[in-house]
Tab-separated table of N, CA and C and ligand atoms in Angstrom:
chain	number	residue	atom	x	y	z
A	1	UNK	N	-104.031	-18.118	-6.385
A	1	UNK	CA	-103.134	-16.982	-6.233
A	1	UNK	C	-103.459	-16.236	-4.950
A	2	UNK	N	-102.432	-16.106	-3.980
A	2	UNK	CA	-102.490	-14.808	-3.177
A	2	UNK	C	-101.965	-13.452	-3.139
A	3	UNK	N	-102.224	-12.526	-2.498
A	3	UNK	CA	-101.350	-11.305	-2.360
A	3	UNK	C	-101.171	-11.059	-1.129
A	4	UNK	N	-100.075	-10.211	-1.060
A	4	UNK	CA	-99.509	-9.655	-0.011
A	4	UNK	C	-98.904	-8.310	-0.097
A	5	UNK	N	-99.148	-7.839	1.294
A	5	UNK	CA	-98.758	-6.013	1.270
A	5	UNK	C	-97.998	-6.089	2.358
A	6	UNK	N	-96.964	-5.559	1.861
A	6	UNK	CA	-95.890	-5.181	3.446
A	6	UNK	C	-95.698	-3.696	3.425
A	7	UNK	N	-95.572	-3.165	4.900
A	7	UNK	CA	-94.929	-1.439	4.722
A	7	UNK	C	-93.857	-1.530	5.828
A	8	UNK	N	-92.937	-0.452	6.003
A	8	UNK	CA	-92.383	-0.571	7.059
A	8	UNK	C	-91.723	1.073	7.175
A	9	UNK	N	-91.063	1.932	8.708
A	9	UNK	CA	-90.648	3.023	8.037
A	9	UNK	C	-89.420	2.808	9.659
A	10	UNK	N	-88.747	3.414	9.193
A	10	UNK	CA	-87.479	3.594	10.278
A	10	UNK	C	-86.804	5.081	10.005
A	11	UNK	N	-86.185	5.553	11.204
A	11	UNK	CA	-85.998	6.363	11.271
A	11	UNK	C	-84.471	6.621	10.910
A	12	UNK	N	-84.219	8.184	10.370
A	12	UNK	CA	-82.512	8.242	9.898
A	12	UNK	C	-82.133	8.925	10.598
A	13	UNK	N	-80.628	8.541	10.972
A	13	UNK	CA	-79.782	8.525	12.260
A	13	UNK	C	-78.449	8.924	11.811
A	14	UNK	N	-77.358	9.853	12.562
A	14	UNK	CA	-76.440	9.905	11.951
A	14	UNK	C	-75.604	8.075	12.937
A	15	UNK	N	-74.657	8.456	12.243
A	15	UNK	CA	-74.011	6.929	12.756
A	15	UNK	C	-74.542	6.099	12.304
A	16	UNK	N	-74.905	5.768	11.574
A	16	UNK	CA	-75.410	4.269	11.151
A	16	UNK	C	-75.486	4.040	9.377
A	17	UNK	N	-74.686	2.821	8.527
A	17	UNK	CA	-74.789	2.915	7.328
A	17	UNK	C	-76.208	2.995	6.705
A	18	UNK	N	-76.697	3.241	5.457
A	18	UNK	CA	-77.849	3.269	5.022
A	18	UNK	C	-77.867	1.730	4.019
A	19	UNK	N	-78.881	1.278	4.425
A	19	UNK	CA	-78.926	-0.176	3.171
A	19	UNK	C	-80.364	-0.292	2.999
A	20	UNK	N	-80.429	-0.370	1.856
A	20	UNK	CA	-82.024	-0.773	1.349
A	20	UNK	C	-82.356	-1.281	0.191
A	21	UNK	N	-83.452	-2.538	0.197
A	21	UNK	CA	-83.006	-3.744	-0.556
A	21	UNK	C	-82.112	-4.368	-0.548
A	22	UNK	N	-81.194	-4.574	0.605
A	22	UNK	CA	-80.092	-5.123	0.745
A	22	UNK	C	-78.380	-4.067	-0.123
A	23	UNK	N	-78.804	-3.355	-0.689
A	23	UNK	CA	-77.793	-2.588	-1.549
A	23	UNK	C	-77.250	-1.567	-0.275
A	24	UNK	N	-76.174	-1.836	-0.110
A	24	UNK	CA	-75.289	-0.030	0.705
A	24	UNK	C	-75.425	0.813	-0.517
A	25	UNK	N	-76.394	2.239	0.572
A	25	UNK	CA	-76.484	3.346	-0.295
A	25	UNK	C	-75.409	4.484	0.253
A	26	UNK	N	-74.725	5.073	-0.392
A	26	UNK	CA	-73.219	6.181	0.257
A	26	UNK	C	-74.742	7.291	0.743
A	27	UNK	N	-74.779	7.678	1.939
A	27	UNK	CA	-75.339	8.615	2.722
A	27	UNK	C	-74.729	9.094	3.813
A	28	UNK	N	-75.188	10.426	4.410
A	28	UNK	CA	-74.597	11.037	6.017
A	28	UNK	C	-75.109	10.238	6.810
A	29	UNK	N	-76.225	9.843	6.760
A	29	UNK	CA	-77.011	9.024	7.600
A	29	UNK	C	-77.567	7.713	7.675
A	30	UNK	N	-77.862	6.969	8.892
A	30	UNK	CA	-78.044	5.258	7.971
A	30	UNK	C	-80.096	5.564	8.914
A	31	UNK	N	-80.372	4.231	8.796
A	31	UNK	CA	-81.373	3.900	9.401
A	31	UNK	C	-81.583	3.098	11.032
A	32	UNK	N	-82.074	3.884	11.753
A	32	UNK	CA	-82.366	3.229	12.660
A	32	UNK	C	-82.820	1.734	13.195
A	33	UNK	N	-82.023	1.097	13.823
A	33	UNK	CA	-83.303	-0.627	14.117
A	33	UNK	C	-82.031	-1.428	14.820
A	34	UNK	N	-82.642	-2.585	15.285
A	34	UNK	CA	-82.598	-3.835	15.825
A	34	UNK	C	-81.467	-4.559	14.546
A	35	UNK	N	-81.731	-4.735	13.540
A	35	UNK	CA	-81.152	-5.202	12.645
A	35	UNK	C	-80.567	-3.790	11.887
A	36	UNK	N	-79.719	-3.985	10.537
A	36	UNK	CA	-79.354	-3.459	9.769
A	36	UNK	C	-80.800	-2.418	9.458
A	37	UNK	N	-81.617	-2.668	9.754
A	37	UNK	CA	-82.953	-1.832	9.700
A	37	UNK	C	-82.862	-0.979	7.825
A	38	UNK	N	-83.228	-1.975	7.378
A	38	UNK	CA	-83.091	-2.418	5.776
A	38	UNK	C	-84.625	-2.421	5.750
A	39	UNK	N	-85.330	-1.349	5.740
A	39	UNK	CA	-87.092	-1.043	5.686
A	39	UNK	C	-87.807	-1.843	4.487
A	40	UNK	N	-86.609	-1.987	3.094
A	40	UNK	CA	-87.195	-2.279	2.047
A	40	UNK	C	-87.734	-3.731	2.088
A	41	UNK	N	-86.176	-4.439	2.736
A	41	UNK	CA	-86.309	-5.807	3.067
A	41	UNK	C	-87.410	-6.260	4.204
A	42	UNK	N	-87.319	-5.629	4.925
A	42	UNK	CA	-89.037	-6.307	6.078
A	42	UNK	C	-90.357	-5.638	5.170
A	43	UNK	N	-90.302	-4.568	4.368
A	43	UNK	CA	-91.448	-4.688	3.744
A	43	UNK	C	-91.958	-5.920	3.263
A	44	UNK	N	-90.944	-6.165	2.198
A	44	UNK	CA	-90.739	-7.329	1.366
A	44	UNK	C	-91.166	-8.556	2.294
A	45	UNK	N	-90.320	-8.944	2.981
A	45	UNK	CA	-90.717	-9.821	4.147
A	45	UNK	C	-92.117	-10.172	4.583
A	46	UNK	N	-92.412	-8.901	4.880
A	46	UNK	CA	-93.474	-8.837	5.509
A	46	UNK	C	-95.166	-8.959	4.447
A	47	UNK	N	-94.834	-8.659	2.853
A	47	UNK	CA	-95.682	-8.960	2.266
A	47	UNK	C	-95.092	-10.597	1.810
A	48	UNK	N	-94.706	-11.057	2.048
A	48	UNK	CA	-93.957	-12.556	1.413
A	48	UNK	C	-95.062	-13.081	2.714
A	49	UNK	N	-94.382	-12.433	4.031
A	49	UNK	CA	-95.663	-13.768	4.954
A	49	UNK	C	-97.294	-13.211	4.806
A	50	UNK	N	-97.416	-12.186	4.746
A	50	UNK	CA	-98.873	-11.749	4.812
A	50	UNK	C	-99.165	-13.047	3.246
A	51	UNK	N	-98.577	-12.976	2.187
A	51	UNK	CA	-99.562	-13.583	1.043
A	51	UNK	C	-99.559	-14.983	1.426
A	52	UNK	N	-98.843	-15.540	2.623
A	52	UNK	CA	-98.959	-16.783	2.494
A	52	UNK	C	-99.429	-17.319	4.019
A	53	UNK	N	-99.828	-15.823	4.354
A	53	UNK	CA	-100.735	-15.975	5.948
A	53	UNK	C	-99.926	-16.608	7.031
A	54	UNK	N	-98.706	-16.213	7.328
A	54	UNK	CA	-97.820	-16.655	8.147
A	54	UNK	C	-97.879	-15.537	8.829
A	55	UNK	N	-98.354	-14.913	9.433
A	55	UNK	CA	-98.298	-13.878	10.020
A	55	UNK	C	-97.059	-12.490	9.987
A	56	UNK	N	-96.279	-12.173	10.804
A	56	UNK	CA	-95.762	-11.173	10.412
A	56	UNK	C	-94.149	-11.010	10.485
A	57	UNK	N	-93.428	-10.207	10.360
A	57	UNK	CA	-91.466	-10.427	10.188
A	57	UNK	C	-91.524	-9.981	12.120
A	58	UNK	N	-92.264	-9.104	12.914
A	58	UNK	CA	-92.108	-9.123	14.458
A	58	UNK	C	-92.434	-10.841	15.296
A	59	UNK	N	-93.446	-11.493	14.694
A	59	UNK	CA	-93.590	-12.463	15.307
A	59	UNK	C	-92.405	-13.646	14.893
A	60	UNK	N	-91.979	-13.689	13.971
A	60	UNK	CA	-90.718	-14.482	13.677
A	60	UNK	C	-89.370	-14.125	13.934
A	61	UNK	N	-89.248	-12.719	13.761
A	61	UNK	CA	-87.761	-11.829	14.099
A	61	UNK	C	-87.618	-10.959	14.954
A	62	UNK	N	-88.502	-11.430	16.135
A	62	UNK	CA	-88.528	-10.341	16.975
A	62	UNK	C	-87.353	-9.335	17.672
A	63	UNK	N	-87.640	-7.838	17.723
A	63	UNK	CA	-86.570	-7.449	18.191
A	63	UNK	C	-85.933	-7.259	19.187
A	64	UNK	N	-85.798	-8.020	19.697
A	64	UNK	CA	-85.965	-8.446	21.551
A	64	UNK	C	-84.373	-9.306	21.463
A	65	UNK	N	-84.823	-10.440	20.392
A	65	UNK	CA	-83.845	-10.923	20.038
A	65	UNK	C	-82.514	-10.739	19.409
A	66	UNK	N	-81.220	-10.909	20.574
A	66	UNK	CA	-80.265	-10.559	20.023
A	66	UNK	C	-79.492	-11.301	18.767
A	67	UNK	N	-80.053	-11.990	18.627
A	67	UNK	CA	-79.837	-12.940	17.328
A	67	UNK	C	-79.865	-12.073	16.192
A	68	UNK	N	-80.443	-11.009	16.386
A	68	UNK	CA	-80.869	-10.469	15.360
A	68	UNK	C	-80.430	-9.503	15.243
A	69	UNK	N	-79.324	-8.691	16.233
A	69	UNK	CA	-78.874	-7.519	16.558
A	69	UNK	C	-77.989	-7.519	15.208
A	70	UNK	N	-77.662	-6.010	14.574
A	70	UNK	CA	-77.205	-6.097	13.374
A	70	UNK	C	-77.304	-6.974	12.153
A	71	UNK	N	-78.325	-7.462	12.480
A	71	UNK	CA	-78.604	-8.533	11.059
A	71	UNK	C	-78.899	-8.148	9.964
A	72	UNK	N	-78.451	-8.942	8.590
A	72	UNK	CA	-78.674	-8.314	7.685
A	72	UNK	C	-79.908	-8.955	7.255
A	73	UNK	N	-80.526	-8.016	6.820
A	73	UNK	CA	-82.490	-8.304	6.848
A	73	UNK	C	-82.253	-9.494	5.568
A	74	UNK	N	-81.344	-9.544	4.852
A	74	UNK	CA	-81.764	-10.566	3.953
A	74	UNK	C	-81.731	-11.373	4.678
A	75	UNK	N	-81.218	-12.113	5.522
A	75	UNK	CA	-81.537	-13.196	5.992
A	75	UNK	C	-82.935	-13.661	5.960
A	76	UNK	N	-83.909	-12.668	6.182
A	76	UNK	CA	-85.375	-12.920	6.937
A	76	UNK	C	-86.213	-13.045	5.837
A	77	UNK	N	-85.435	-12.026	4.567
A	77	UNK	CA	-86.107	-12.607	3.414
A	77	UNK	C	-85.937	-14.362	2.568
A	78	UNK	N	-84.722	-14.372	2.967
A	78	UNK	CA	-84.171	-15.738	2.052
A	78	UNK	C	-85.202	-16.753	2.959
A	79	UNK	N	-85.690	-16.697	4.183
A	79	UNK	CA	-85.864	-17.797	5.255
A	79	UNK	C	-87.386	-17.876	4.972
A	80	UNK	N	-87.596	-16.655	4.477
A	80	UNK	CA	-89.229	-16.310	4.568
A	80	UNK	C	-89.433	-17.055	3.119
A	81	UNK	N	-88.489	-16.829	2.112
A	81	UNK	CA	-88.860	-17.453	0.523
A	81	UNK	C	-88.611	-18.757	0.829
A	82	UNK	N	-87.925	-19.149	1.695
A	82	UNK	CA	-87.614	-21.271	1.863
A	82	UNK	C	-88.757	-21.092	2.378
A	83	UNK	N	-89.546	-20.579	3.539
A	83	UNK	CA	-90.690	-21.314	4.214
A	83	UNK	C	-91.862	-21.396	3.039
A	84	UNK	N	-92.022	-20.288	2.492
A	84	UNK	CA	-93.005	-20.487	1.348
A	84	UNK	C	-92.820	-21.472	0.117
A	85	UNK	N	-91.811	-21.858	-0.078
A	85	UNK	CA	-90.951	-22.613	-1.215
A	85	UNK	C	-91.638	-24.155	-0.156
A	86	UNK	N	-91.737	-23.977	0.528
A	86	UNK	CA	-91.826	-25.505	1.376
A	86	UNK	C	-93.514	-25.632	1.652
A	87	UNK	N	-93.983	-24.599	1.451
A	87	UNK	CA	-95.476	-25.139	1.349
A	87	UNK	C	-96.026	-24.983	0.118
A	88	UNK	N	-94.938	-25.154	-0.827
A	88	UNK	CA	-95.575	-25.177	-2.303
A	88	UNK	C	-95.686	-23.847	-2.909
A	89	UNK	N	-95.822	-22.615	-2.501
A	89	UNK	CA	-95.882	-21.261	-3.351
A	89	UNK	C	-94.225	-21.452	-4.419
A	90	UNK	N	-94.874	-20.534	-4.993
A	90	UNK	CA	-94.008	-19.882	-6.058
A	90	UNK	C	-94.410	-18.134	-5.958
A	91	UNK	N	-93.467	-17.643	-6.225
A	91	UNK	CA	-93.286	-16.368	-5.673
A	91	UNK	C	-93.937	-15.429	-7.487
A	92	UNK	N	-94.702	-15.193	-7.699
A	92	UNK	CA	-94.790	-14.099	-8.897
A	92	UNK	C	-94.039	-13.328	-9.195
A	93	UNK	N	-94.485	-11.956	-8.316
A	93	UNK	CA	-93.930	-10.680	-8.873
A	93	UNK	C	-94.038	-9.696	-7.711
A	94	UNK	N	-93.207	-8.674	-7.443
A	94	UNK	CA	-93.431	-7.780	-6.363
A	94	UNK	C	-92.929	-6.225	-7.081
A	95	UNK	N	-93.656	-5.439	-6.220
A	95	UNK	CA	-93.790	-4.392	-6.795
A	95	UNK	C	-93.332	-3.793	-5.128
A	96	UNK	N	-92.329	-2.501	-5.480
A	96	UNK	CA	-92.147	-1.955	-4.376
A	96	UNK	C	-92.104	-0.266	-4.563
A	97	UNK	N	-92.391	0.479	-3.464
A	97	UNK	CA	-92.118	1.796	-3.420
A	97	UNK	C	-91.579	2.397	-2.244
A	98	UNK	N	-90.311	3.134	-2.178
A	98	UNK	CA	-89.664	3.545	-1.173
A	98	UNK	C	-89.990	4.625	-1.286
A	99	UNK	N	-90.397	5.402	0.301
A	99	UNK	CA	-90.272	6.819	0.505
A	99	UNK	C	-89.051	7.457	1.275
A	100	UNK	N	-88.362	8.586	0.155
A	100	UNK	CA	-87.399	8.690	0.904
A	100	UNK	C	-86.851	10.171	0.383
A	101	UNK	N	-86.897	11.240	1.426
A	101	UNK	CA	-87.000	12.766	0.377
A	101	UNK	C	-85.109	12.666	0.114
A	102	UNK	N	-84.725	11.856	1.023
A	102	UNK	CA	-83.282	12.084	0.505
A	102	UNK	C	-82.249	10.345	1.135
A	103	UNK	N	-81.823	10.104	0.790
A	103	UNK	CA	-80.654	10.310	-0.668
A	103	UNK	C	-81.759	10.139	-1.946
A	104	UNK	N	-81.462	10.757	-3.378
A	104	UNK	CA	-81.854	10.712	-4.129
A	104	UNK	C	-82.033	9.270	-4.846
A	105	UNK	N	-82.829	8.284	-5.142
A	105	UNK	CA	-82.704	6.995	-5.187
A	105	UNK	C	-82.287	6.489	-6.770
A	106	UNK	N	-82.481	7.905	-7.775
A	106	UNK	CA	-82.359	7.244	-9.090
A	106	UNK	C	-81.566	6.393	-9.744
A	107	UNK	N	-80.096	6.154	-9.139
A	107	UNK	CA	-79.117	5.489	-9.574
A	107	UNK	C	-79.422	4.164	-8.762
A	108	UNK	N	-80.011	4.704	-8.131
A	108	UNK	CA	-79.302	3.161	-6.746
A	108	UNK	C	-81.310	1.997	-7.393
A	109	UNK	N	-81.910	2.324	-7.778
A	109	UNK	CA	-83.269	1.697	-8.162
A	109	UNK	C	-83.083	0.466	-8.963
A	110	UNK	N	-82.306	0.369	-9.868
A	110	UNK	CA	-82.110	-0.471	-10.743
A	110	UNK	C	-81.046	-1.631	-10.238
A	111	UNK	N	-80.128	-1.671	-9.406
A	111	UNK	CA	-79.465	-2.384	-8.023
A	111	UNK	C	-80.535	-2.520	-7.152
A	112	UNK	N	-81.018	-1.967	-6.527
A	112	UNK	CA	-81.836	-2.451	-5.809
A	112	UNK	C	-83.028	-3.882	-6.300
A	113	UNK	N	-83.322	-3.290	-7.500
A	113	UNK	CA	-84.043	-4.390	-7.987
A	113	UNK	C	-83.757	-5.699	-8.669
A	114	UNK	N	-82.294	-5.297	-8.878
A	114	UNK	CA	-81.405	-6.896	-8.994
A	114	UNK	C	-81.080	-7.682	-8.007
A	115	UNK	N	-80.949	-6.682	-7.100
A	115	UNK	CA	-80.693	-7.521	-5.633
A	115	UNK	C	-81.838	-8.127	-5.133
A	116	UNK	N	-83.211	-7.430	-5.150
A	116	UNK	CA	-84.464	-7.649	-5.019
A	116	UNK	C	-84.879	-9.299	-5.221
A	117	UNK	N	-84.385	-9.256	-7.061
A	117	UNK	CA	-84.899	-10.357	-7.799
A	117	UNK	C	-84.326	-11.434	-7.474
A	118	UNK	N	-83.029	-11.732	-7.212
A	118	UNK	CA	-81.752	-12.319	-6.804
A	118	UNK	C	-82.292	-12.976	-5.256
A	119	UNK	N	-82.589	-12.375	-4.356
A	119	UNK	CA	-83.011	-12.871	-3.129
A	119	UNK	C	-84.579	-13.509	-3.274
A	120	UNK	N	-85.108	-13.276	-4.345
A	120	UNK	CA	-86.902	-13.462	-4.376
A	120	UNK	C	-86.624	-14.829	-5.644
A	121	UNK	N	-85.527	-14.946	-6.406
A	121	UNK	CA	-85.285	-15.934	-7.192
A	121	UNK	C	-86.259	-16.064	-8.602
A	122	UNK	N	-86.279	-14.100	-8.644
A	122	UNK	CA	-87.251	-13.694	-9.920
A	122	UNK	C	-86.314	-13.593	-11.026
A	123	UNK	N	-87.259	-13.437	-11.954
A	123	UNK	CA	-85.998	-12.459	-13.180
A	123	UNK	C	-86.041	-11.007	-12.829
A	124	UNK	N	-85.142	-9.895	-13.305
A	124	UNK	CA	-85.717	-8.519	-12.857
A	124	UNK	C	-86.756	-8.292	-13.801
A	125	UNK	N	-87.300	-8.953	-14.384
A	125	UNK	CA	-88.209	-8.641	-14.975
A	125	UNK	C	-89.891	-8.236	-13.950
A	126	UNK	N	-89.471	-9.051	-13.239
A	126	UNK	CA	-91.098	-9.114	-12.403
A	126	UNK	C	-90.501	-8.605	-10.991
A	127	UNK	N	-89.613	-7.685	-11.294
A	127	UNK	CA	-89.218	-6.845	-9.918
A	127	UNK	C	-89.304	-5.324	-10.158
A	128	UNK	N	-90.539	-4.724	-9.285
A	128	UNK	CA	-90.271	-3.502	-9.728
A	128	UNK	C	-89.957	-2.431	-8.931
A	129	UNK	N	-89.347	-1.417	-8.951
A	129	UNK	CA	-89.110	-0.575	-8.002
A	129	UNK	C	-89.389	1.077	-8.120
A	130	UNK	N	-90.201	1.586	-7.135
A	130	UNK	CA	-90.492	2.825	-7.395
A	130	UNK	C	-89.818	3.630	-6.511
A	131	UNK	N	-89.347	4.939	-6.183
A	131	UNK	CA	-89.289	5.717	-5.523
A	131	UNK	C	-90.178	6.848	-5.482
A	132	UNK	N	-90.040	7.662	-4.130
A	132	UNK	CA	-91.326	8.618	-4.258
A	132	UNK	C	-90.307	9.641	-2.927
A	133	UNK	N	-90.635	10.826	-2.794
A	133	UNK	CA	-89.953	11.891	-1.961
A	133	UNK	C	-91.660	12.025	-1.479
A	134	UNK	N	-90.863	12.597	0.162
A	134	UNK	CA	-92.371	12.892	0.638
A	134	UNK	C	-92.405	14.286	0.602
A	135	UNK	N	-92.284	15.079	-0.854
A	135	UNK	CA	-92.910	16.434	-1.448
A	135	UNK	C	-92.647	17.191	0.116
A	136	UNK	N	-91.518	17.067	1.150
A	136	UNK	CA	-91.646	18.053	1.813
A	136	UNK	C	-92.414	17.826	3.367
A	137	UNK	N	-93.312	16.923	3.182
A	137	UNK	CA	-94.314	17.017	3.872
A	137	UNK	C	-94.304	15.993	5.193
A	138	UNK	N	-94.461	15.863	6.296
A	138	UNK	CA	-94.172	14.770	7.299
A	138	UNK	C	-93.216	14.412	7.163
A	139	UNK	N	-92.949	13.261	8.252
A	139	UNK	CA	-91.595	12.766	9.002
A	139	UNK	C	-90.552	12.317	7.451
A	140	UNK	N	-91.346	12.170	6.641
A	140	UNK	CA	-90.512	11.572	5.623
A	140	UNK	C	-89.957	12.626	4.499
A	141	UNK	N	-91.187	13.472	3.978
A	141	UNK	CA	-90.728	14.545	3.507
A	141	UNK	C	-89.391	15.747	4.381
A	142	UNK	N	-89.795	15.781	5.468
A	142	UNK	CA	-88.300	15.750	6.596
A	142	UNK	C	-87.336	15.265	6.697
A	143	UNK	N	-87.308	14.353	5.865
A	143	UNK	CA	-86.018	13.700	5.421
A	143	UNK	C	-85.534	12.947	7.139
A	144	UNK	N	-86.666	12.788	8.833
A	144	UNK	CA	-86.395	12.162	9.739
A	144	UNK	C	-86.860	10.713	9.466
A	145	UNK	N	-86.946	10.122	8.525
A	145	UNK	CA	-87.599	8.589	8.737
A	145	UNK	C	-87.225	8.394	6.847
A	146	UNK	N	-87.338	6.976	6.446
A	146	UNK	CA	-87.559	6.274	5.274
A	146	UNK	C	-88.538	5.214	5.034
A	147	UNK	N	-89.283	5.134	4.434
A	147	UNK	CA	-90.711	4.447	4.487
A	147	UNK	C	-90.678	3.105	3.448
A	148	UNK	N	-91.269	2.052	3.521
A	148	UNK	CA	-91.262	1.379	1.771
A	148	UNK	C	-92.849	0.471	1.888
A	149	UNK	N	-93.245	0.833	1.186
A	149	UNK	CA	-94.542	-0.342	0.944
A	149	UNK	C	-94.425	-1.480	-0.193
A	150	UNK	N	-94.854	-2.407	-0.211
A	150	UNK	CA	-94.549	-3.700	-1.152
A	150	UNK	C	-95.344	-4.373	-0.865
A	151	UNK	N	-95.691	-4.884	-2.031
A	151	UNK	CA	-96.887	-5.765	-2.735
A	151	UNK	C	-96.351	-6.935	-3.198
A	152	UNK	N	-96.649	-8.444	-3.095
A	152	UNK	CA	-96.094	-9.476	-3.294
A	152	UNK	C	-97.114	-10.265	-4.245
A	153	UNK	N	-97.007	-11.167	-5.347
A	153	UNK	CA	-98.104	-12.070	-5.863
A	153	UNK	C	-97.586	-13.310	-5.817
A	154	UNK	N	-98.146	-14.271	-5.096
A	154	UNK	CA	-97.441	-15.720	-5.413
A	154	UNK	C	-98.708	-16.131	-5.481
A	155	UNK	N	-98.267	-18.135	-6.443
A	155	UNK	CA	-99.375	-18.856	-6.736
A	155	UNK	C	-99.032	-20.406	-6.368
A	156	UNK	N	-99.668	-21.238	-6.629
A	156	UNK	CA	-99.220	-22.474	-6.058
A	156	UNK	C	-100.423	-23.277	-7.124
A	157	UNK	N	-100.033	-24.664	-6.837
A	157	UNK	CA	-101.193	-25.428	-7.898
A	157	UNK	C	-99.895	-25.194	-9.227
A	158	UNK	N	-99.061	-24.177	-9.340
A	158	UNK	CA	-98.548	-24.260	-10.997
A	158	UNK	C	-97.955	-25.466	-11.806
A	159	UNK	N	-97.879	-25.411	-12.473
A	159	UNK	CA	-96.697	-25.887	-13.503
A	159	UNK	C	-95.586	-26.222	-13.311
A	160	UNK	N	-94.722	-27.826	-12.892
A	160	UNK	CA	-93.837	-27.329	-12.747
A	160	UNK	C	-92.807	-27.115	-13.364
A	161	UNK	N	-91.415	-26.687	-12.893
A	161	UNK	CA	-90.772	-25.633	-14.030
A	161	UNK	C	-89.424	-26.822	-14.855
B	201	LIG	MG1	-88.379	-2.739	10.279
């Protein structure tokens, strides 16, 4: 078994839609980036290659590249679960937490984590999703940025299905 930790935080912008976990959230403001800048999804990403030591979602998706201009971050997840799917992992369970003092995330959590499971090829059972407000405090409690950290478990050697 390995693990993996991804974080990522982008900044909120007027002009631009908001998407995270791949779900459009109705907001004034979207997120800043190179891509659809979908923070939840390069977390995710980014703990999918850390557990399987592929290094990181900049060295594969760099943003330099216009290939990537407006992209929708699932892509990088679906590509990142085939590369691991091809060296034998199986994906566990991921656990995620978005920081975000606003839009309020309670409705949109439970979509998010279907969409989550759906791209990771979990049940929602082993998808979990937290939200957290930054109480006020820094760029996030400022409601200028959206943050997400995520934790990934995959195993290999299993059973197969
Ligand atoms: Mg990013």
């Amino acid at each position: 078994m390995r693990v993996g930790i991804g974080h990522d935080t982008h900044r909120l912008v007027p002009g631009r839609p908001l998407v995270l976990g791949g779900v459009s959230i109705p907001h004034s403001r979207g997120l800043a980036g190179h891509s659809d800048a979908d923070v939840v999804l390069h977390a995710v990403t980014d703990a999918l290659l850390g557990a399987a030591g592929l290094g990181d979602i900049g060295d594969l998706y760099p943003d330099t590249d216009p290939v990537y201009e407006s992209a929708a971050s699932s892509l990088f997840v679906r590509e990142t679960v085939i590369r691991l799917i091809q060296q034998g992992w199986r994906i566990v369970n991921l656990d995620v937490i978005i920081f975000a003092q606003e839009p309020k995330l309670g409705s949109a959590k439970q979509e998010i984590r279907r969409r989550l499971a759906e791209l990771l090829g979990l049940d929602p059972d082993a998808v979990n999703v937290k939200a957290k407000t930054g109480e006020g405090v820094g760029s996030i409690g400022r409601a200028e940025a959206i943050g997400c950290q995520a934790v990934v478990l995959i195993d290999r050697n299993h059973e197969p299905n």
